[in-house]
Coordinates of C-alpha atoms in Angstrom, one line a residue:
X487 CA -91.1 34.3 34.2
X488 CA -89.1 37.0 33.1
X489 CA -88.4 41.4 33.6
X490 CA -87.5 43.5 30.8
X491 CA -86.5 46.5 32.3
X492 CA -86.3 49.6 30.0
X493 CA -84.3 52.8 30.1
X494 CA -82.5 54.5 27.6
X495 CA -84.2 52.1 25.0
X496 CA -88.0 53.2 23.9
X497 CA -88.2 51.5 22.0
X498 CA -89.2 47.5 20.1
X499 CA -87.1 46.6 17.6
X500 CA -84.0 46.7 18.0
X501 CA -84.1 45.3 21.2
X502 CA -82.5 42.3 22.6
X503 CA -83.2 42.2 26.3
X504 CA -87.2 42.7 25.0
X505 CA -86.3 40.1 22.3
X506 CA -84.3 37.4 24.8
X507 CA -86.6 37.4 27.0
X508 CA -90.2 36.9 24.9
X509 CA -88.0 34.2 23.4
X510 CA -86.5 32.4 26.8
X511 CA -90.9 33.1 28.8
X512 CA -93.5 34.8 29.8
X513 CA -92.1 38.6 29.6
X514 CA -93.2 41.9 32.2
X515 CA -91.5 45.0 31.2
X516 CA -91.0 47.6 34.0
X517 CA -89.9 51.2 33.6
X518 CA -88.5 53.1 36.9
X519 CA -89.3 56.4 37.6
X520 CA -86.7 58.1 39.1
X521 CA -87.3 62.0 39.5
X522 CA -85.4 63.2 42.0
X523 CA -82.5 61.8 40.4
X524 CA -83.8 63.2 36.5
X525 CA -83.6 66.3 38.6
X526 CA -79.9 66.6 39.4
X527 CA -78.9 64.8 36.2
X528 CA -80.4 68.5 34.7
X529 CA -83.1 66.5 32.7
X530 CA -85.9 69.4 32.1
X531 CA -89.2 70.1 31.0
X532 CA -88.4 69.0 27.2
X533 CA -86.9 66.3 28.1
X534 CA -89.3 64.9 30.8
X535 CA -92.7 65.8 28.0
X536 CA -90.6 64.4 25.3
X537 CA -89.7 60.9 27.5
X538 CA -93.7 60.7 27.9
X539 CA -94.2 60.6 24.3
X540 CA -92.4 58.3 24.1
X541 CA -93.5 56.2 26.6
X542 CA -96.9 56.5 25.6
X543 CA -96.0 54.9 22.5
X544 CA -93.7 52.3 23.8
X545 CA -96.8 51.0 26.1
X546 CA -98.8 51.1 23.0
X547 CA -96.4 48.7 21.0
X548 CA -95.8 46.6 24.2
X549 CA -99.4 46.2 24.7
X550 CA -99.3 44.5 20.6
X551 CA -96.9 42.6 21.5
X552 CA -98.8 41.4 24.3
X553 CA -96.8 42.4 26.8
X554 CA -98.1 43.8 30.4
X555 CA -95.6 46.9 31.0
X556 CA -95.9 48.6 34.4
X557 CA -93.6 52.4 35.9
X558 CA -92.7 52.4 39.0
X559 CA -91.5 55.0 41.6
X560 CA -87.9 55.4 42.2
X561 CA -87.3 58.4 43.0
X562 CA -83.7 57.9 43.2
X563 CA -80.9 55.6 41.9
X564 CA -80.5 54.1 44.7
X565 CA -84.0 52.5 45.2
X566 CA -84.1 50.6 41.8
X567 CA -82.8 47.9 43.5
X568 CA -85.1 47.1 45.9
X569 CA -88.4 48.0 43.5
X570 CA -86.8 45.6 41.3
X571 CA -86.3 43.1 43.5
X572 CA -89.4 43.1 45.6
X573 CA -91.4 42.9 41.7
X574 CA -88.9 40.3 40.9
X575 CA -90.3 38.1 44.2
X576 CA -93.4 38.6 43.0
X577 CA -93.6 37.8 39.3
X578 CA -91.4 35.2 41.2
X579 CA -89.5 36.5 37.4
X580 CA -86.1 34.1 36.9
X581 CA -84.1 36.9 35.0
X582 CA -84.0 40.8 35.0
X583 CA -83.6 41.9 31.7
X584 CA -81.6 45.5 30.4
X585 CA -80.2 47.4 27.6
X586 CA -76.5 48.4 29.1
X587 CA -76.2 51.9 29.7
X588 CA -72.6 53.9 29.4
X589 CA -72.1 57.3 32.4
X590 CA -70.8 56.1 36.0
X591 CA -74.1 56.5 37.8
X592 CA -76.2 54.8 35.7
X593 CA -73.5 51.7 35.7
X594 CA -72.8 52.3 39.5
X595 CA -77.0 51.1 39.7
X596 CA -76.3 48.5 38.0
X597 CA -73.3 46.3 39.4
X598 CA -75.9 47.0 42.7
X599 CA -79.1 45.8 41.1
X600 CA -76.9 42.8 39.6
X601 CA -75.8 42.2 43.3
X602 CA -79.3 42.6 45.4
X603 CA -80.9 40.6 42.5
X604 CA -78.3 37.5 42.3
X605 CA -78.1 37.4 45.7
X606 CA -81.6 36.5 46.0
X607 CA -81.0 33.6 42.9
X608 CA -82.9 36.0 39.8
X609 CA -80.0 36.8 36.9
X610 CA -79.9 39.8 35.9
X611 CA -78.4 39.7 32.5
X612 CA -76.7 43.4 30.8
X613 CA -77.4 43.4 26.6
X614 CA -75.8 45.4 24.3
X615 CA -77.9 48.6 22.1
X616 CA -76.6 51.3 23.6
X617 CA -73.7 51.8 21.3
X618 CA -73.1 50.7 18.4
X619 CA -69.7 49.2 18.7
X620 CA -69.6 48.8 22.6
X621 CA -66.9 50.8 25.2
X622 CA -63.6 48.1 24.9
X623 CA -64.3 45.9 21.7
X624 CA -62.5 49.7 19.8
X625 CA -58.9 49.4 21.1
X626 CA -54.9 50.4 20.0
X627 CA -53.1 47.1 19.5
X628 CA -51.7 47.2 22.7
X629 CA -55.8 47.7 24.4
X630 CA -55.8 51.1 25.1
X631 CA -58.6 53.1 24.5
X632 CA -58.2 56.2 22.1
X633 CA -58.3 59.6 22.6
X634 CA -58.2 60.6 19.2
X635 CA -61.3 60.8 17.0
X636 CA -59.9 59.9 13.4
X637 CA -57.2 56.8 14.1
X638 CA -60.3 55.7 16.1
X639 CA -63.1 55.9 14.2
X640 CA -60.4 53.5 10.9
X641 CA -60.5 51.1 13.7
X642 CA -64.5 51.4 14.2
X643 CA -64.5 50.7 10.8
X644 CA -62.8 48.2 10.2
X645 CA -63.9 45.5 12.5
X646 CA -67.9 46.8 12.0
X647 CA -69.0 43.4 12.1
X648 CA -72.3 42.0 10.7
X649 CA -73.8 41.8 13.2
X650 CA -73.6 45.4 13.9
X651 CA -75.6 45.8 11.1
X652 CA -78.0 44.7 11.1
X653 CA -80.6 45.6 14.1
X654 CA -83.3 43.3 15.6
X655 CA -86.4 42.7 14.3
X656 CA -89.5 43.9 16.4
X657 CA -90.2 40.2 18.3
X658 CA -93.0 38.0 17.7
X659 CA -96.1 38.9 19.9
X660 CA -96.3 36.6 22.9
X661 CA -99.1 34.4 24.1
X662 CA -101.0 36.6 26.0
X663 CA -99.7 36.4 30.0
X664 CA -101.4 33.9 32.0
X665 CA -103.1 36.7 35.1
X666 CA -100.1 38.0 36.7
X667 CA -100.0 37.1 40.8
X668 CA -101.6 40.1 42.8
X669 CA -99.2 42.1 43.6
X670 CA -97.9 43.1 47.3
X671 CA -98.8 46.4 48.4
X672 CA -95.7 47.9 48.7
X673 CA -95.4 47.1 44.5
X674 CA -98.8 48.2 44.0
X675 CA -97.9 51.2 46.4
X676 CA -95.2 52.3 43.7
X677 CA -97.0 51.7 40.6
X678 CA -97.8 54.8 38.6
X679 CA -100.1 55.9 35.4
X680 CA -98.9 58.1 32.8
X681 CA -101.1 61.0 34.1
X682 CA -99.7 60.7 37.7
X683 CA -95.9 60.3 37.1
X684 CA -95.4 63.2 35.2
X685 CA -99.2 65.1 36.3
X686 CA -96.8 68.5 36.3
X687 CA -95.0 68.3 32.6
X688 CA -96.9 69.8 30.0
X689 CA -96.6 66.8 27.0
X690 CA -97.4 69.2 24.3
X691 CA -94.1 70.6 24.7
X692 CA -92.8 71.0 21.8
X693 CA -94.7 68.3 20.3
X694 CA -95.4 69.7 17.6
X695 CA -91.8 69.4 16.3
X696 CA -90.8 66.3 18.5
X697 CA -93.3 63.7 18.5
X698 CA -92.7 60.7 20.3
X699 CA -92.4 56.9 19.8
X700 CA -89.9 54.7 17.8
X701 CA -93.1 54.6 14.6
X702 CA -92.0 58.3 14.1
X703 CA -88.5 57.5 14.2
X704 CA -88.1 55.8 12.1
X705 CA -90.2 57.5 9.4
X706 CA -87.7 60.4 10.3
X707 CA -85.0 58.3 9.6
X708 CA -86.7 56.9 6.3
X709 CA -86.9 60.7 5.5
X710 CA -83.6 61.3 6.0
X711 CA -81.3 58.8 4.3
X712 CA -83.7 58.8 1.4
X713 CA -84.0 63.3 0.6
X714 CA -81.4 64.7 2.7
X715 CA -78.3 62.4 3.5
X716 CA -77.3 62.3 0.0
X717 CA -76.0 66.7 0.6
X718 CA -75.6 66.1 4.0
X719 CA -71.9 67.2 4.0
X720 CA -72.4 70.6 2.7
X721 CA -75.9 70.7 3.7
X722 CA -75.3 70.0 7.1
X723 CA -73.8 73.5 8.3
X724 CA -75.9 75.8 7.0
X725 CA -78.4 76.9 10.2
X726 CA -81.4 78.0 8.4
X727 CA -81.0 74.9 5.3
X728 CA -83.7 71.5 6.6
X729 CA -79.7 69.8 6.1
X730 CA -79.7 68.2 9.3
X731 CA -81.3 64.4 10.5
X732 CA -83.6 65.7 13.6
X733 CA -82.6 62.8 14.5
X734 CA -80.4 63.4 17.7
X735 CA -84.5 63.6 20.1
X736 CA -85.1 59.4 19.1
X737 CA -81.2 58.3 19.3
X738 CA -80.8 60.3 22.5
X739 CA -84.0 58.5 24.4
X740 CA -83.4 55.2 22.1
X741 CA -86.6 55.0 20.5
X742 CA -84.3 54.8 17.4
X743 CA -81.0 52.1 18.1
X744 CA -77.7 53.5 16.5
X745 CA -77.7 50.4 14.5
X746 CA -81.0 50.5 12.9
X747 CA -79.1 54.8 12.1
X748 CA -76.4 52.9 10.5
X749 CA -77.8 50.6 8.9
X750 CA -80.6 52.7 6.9
X751 CA -77.2 54.1 6.2
X752 CA -76.0 51.6 5.2
X753 CA -78.8 50.8 2.5
X754 CA -78.6 54.2 0.8
X755 CA -74.3 54.3 0.6
X756 CA -75.1 50.9 -1.5
X757 CA -74.1 48.7 1.6
X758 CA -71.0 50.8 2.0
X759 CA -69.9 52.3 6.1
X760 CA -67.4 54.0 3.9
X761 CA -66.0 55.0 1.0
X762 CA -69.7 56.2 -0.4
X763 CA -71.7 59.2 -1.3
X764 CA -70.6 61.9 0.4
X765 CA -73.0 63.0 2.7
X766 CA -74.3 59.4 3.7
X767 CA -70.4 59.3 4.6
X768 CA -70.5 62.1 6.3
X769 CA -73.5 61.1 8.6
X770 CA -72.0 57.5 9.5
X771 CA -69.6 59.7 10.6
X772 CA -71.2 61.3 13.4
X773 CA -73.1 57.9 14.3
X774 CA -69.2 56.9 14.9
X775 CA -69.2 60.4 16.8
X776 CA -71.3 59.2 19.2
X777 CA -70.4 55.6 20.4
X778 CA -67.2 56.7 21.0
X779 CA -68.2 59.7 23.5
X780 CA -70.1 56.5 25.0
X781 CA -66.2 54.7 25.0
X782 CA -65.1 57.9 26.0
X783 CA -66.8 57.9 29.6
X784 CA -66.2 54.0 30.1
X785 CA -62.4 54.3 29.7
X786 CA -62.2 57.5 31.6
X787 CA -65.1 57.8 34.3
X788 CA -63.6 61.3 35.5
X789 CA -65.2 63.0 32.8
X790 CA -68.8 62.0 34.4
X791 CA -67.3 63.3 38.0
X792 CA -67.6 67.5 36.4
X793 CA -63.6 67.1 35.2
X794 CA -62.0 68.1 32.3
X795 CA -60.9 65.2 30.4
X796 CA -57.1 66.9 30.2
X797 CA -56.5 67.0 34.0
X798 CA -54.4 70.3 33.9
X799 CA -57.1 71.9 32.6
X800 CA -58.8 71.9 35.4
X801 CA -56.5 74.7 36.4
X802 CA -57.6 77.2 33.9
X803 CA -59.1 80.2 35.8
X804 CA -62.7 80.4 34.2
X805 CA -63.9 83.6 35.6
X806 CA -67.2 83.9 37.3
X807 CA -70.3 86.4 36.3
X808 CA -73.9 86.0 36.4
X809 CA -74.4 88.7 34.4
X810 CA -73.0 87.7 31.7
X811 CA -73.9 84.2 31.6
X812 CA -77.9 84.9 31.7
X813 CA -77.3 87.0 28.4
X814 CA -75.2 84.1 26.8
X815 CA -78.5 81.9 28.2
X816 CA -80.7 84.6 26.6
X817 CA -79.5 85.2 24.0
X818 CA -78.9 88.6 24.4
X819 CA -75.3 89.3 23.7
X820 CA -75.0 91.0 21.2
X821 CA -73.6 88.6 18.7
X822 CA -76.3 87.8 16.6
X823 CA -75.5 83.9 15.3
X824 CA -74.7 83.2 19.5
X825 CA -78.3 84.9 20.4
X826 CA -79.6 82.9 17.4
X827 CA -79.0 80.0 18.4
X828 CA -79.8 80.5 22.0
X829 CA -83.0 82.1 21.3
X830 CA -83.8 79.0 18.8
X831 CA -82.5 76.1 21.8
X832 CA -85.1 78.0 24.4
X833 CA -87.8 78.4 21.9
X834 CA -87.2 74.7 20.7
X835 CA -85.5 73.3 23.4
X836 CA -82.7 71.8 19.8
X837 CA -80.4 73.5 18.6
X838 CA -78.2 73.3 15.5
X839 CA -75.2 71.4 15.4
X840 CA -73.5 74.8 13.9
X841 CA -74.4 76.6 16.6
X842 CA -74.0 74.4 19.4
X843 CA -70.4 74.3 18.5
X844 CA -69.8 78.5 18.3
X845 CA -72.4 79.0 21.4
X846 CA -69.7 76.6 23.7
X847 CA -66.7 78.2 22.2
X848 CA -68.1 81.4 22.7
X849 CA -68.8 80.6 26.2
X850 CA -65.9 79.2 27.1
X851 CA -63.4 80.7 25.0
X852 CA -64.6 84.9 24.4
X853 CA -66.4 85.1 28.2
X854 CA -63.8 82.4 29.8
X855 CA -66.8 81.4 32.1
X856 CA -66.6 77.7 32.7
X857 CA -67.8 75.2 30.0
X858 CA -69.8 73.5 33.1
X859 CA -71.7 76.0 33.3
X860 CA -73.1 76.1 28.9
X861 CA -73.3 71.9 29.6
X862 CA -75.2 72.0 32.4
X863 CA -77.6 74.4 30.6
X864 CA -77.4 72.7 27.4
X865 CA -79.0 69.9 29.2
X866 CA -81.3 71.5 30.9
X867 CA -83.5 73.0 27.8
X868 CA -82.1 70.0 24.9
X869 CA -84.7 67.8 24.1
X870 CA -82.6 65.6 23.0
X871 CA -79.9 66.1 25.7
X872 CA -77.3 63.3 25.9
X873 CA -74.3 63.1 29.2
X874 CA -72.2 61.5 26.6
X875 CA -72.0 63.4 23.5
X876 CA -73.6 66.9 25.4
X877 CA -69.8 66.6 28.0
X878 CA -67.9 66.1 24.8
X879 CA -69.1 68.5 22.6
X880 CA -69.2 71.3 25.9
X881 CA -65.0 70.0 26.3
X882 CA -64.3 69.9 22.5
X883 CA -65.4 73.2 21.9
X884 CA -63.7 74.2 25.4
X885 CA -60.7 72.7 24.6
X886 CA -60.4 70.9 27.3
X887 CA -61.4 67.4 26.1
X888 CA -60.5 64.9 23.5
X889 CA -60.0 65.5 20.3
X890 CA -60.3 68.9 21.8
X891 CA -60.4 71.9 19.3
X892 CA -56.4 74.0 19.9
X893 CA -56.9 76.2 22.3
X894 CA -55.2 78.9 20.3
X895 CA -58.7 78.6 18.1
X896 CA -60.8 80.5 18.6
X897 CA -64.1 81.0 16.4
X898 CA -65.1 84.4 15.7
X899 CA -68.8 84.5 15.5
X900 CA -69.5 87.5 12.9
X901 CA -66.9 84.9 10.3
X902 CA -69.4 81.9 11.5
X903 CA -72.0 84.0 10.8
X904 CA -70.6 84.9 7.4
X905 CA -70.2 81.4 6.5
X906 CA -72.9 79.7 7.6
X907 CA -75.5 81.8 7.2
X908 CA -74.7 84.2 4.8
X909 CA -78.5 85.8 3.6
X910 CA -79.1 86.3 7.7
X911 CA -81.8 84.1 7.0
X912 CA -81.8 81.9 10.5
X913 CA -80.3 85.3 11.9
X914 CA -83.7 86.7 10.9
X915 CA -86.1 84.0 12.0
X916 CA -84.5 84.4 15.8
X917 CA -83.8 88.2 15.8
X918 CA -86.7 90.2 14.7
X919 CA -84.5 93.2 15.7
X920 CA -82.1 93.0 12.8
X921 CA -85.2 93.4 10.6
X922 CA -85.1 96.7 9.7
X923 CA -80.5 96.3 9.0
X924 CA -81.7 93.4 6.2
X925 CA -81.6 95.7 3.5
X926 CA -77.4 96.7 3.8
X927 CA -77.4 91.8 2.9
X928 CA -77.2 93.0 -0.3
X929 CA -75.0 96.3 -0.2
X930 CA -71.6 96.6 0.6
X931 CA -71.8 97.4 3.6
X932 CA -73.2 94.0 4.3
X933 CA -71.2 92.8 7.3
X934 CA -72.6 95.4 9.7
X935 CA -76.1 93.1 9.7
X936 CA -73.6 90.3 11.2
X937 CA -72.2 93.6 13.5
X938 CA -75.0 95.2 14.4
X939 CA -73.1 97.3 16.4
X940 CA -71.1 98.6 13.2
X941 CA -74.6 100.7 12.4
X942 CA -76.6 100.8 16.3
X943 CA -79.5 103.4 14.5
X944 CA -80.6 100.2 12.2
X945 CA -81.4 97.9 15.2
X946 CA -81.9 100.2 18.7
X947 CA -83.5 97.4 20.2
X948 CA -80.4 94.9 20.1
X949 CA -78.1 94.5 23.0
X950 CA -74.4 95.8 22.2
X951 CA -71.9 93.4 22.8
X952 CA -70.6 92.4 25.9
X953 CA -67.2 91.3 25.2
X954 CA -65.1 92.7 22.4
X955 CA -63.6 89.7 20.0
X956 CA -60.2 90.6 19.7
X957 CA -59.8 91.3 23.4
X958 CA -61.4 88.3 24.4
X959 CA -59.9 86.0 22.4
X960 CA -56.0 86.9 23.4
X961 CA -57.4 86.7 27.1
X962 CA -58.7 83.6 26.7
X963 CA -55.2 82.6 24.9
X964 CA -53.6 83.8 27.3
X965 CA -55.5 82.3 30.0
X966 CA -54.8 78.3 28.9
X967 CA -50.9 79.4 28.2
X968 CA -51.0 80.2 31.9
X969 CA -50.8 76.3 32.7

């Protein structure tokens, strides 16, 4: 008997752990429900609801493969060794398979699970799949890890092999498993069904925006690579346009693997991973960025401990201002592009990537509030919350991370709005208070739409800016220079 432990890999295709288990013996699948741990990791309602939908879809896929599926309660990672060991003993399982995960707590958990299982004669086998190219496979000539993206990308692309380009197919259904051994009370008491596990979660939250399941993920991937990918290089920065892939939620929970996404992109790119269509090439670069941040958290584990990648920047004199933090969280800063992005996040569980950079830099530079406050808030709200990508993006914006923005570069929210929402469509979608001022977008006074404080009579219900751009920029630069 083999056990497959699903984590952030909620799919049956391109799943090396499931493929290996079914090929070897009768297989049972398990998912550990770790609600307390998720709360500590800032998993919010949007991600829980999405997880619920993806687990339901996974259960159906596994049923079609004749793979029994169990959800075991393990409130914290520390309970994982005991839960898996007890189940393995009951099933007389010889191997527990899983796809590798990279954050520090997850790697520590897996080490504890391996020791517990192997001490009782059960093997613990970790398989690739959490990244397209696993950490350790892309290094400098001297073996050191990369800390700058561009040379990392060159080496990543040059070393890409056939296996990394070709995702595994869905495994064949196994013969119906003989009746499972009668599980002990210790096991049955810790088994949950989806309804009881998520009894306090609104499963319908954002369902219309983010349906669950690998079939939905593959449908969206196919649509994107056939329709939008070719214009991605130009369209991806315009918040009002459907220019992004909107696949990040499915990649974050593993309903879609990075390798599946890469394979579809290469197919659309006439078999090339680079030097093809500019739009597809740019999207492949985003997949490489995703891998890059996974490599960073493995090679530099201190970033998993709420520390800056650049240790010196932990000494920045971050301010503490709960009123301004709340204004940023609620989209009431007085800067339309920032506020529209934050309102989109709060309402949909997702934010356009250009807006993520603008909002993150506004918090860390304009307000000089600790980037970790924003990192945490994003994780609590995002349906696609992914530690490596979220941490990497925040540290890039705050100039504390690897390959970060220079500290003196501070996005001007007005300039960003004029450039990436020139007709104000995105802003008006999320800030109806500015509707009366939309008329000036066609006049020479159009800048006053993006800076509503210039003509407050047109938008009396919209707040005044909580900080002035020039003064805030100078304050941020001074704080970094002080290091």
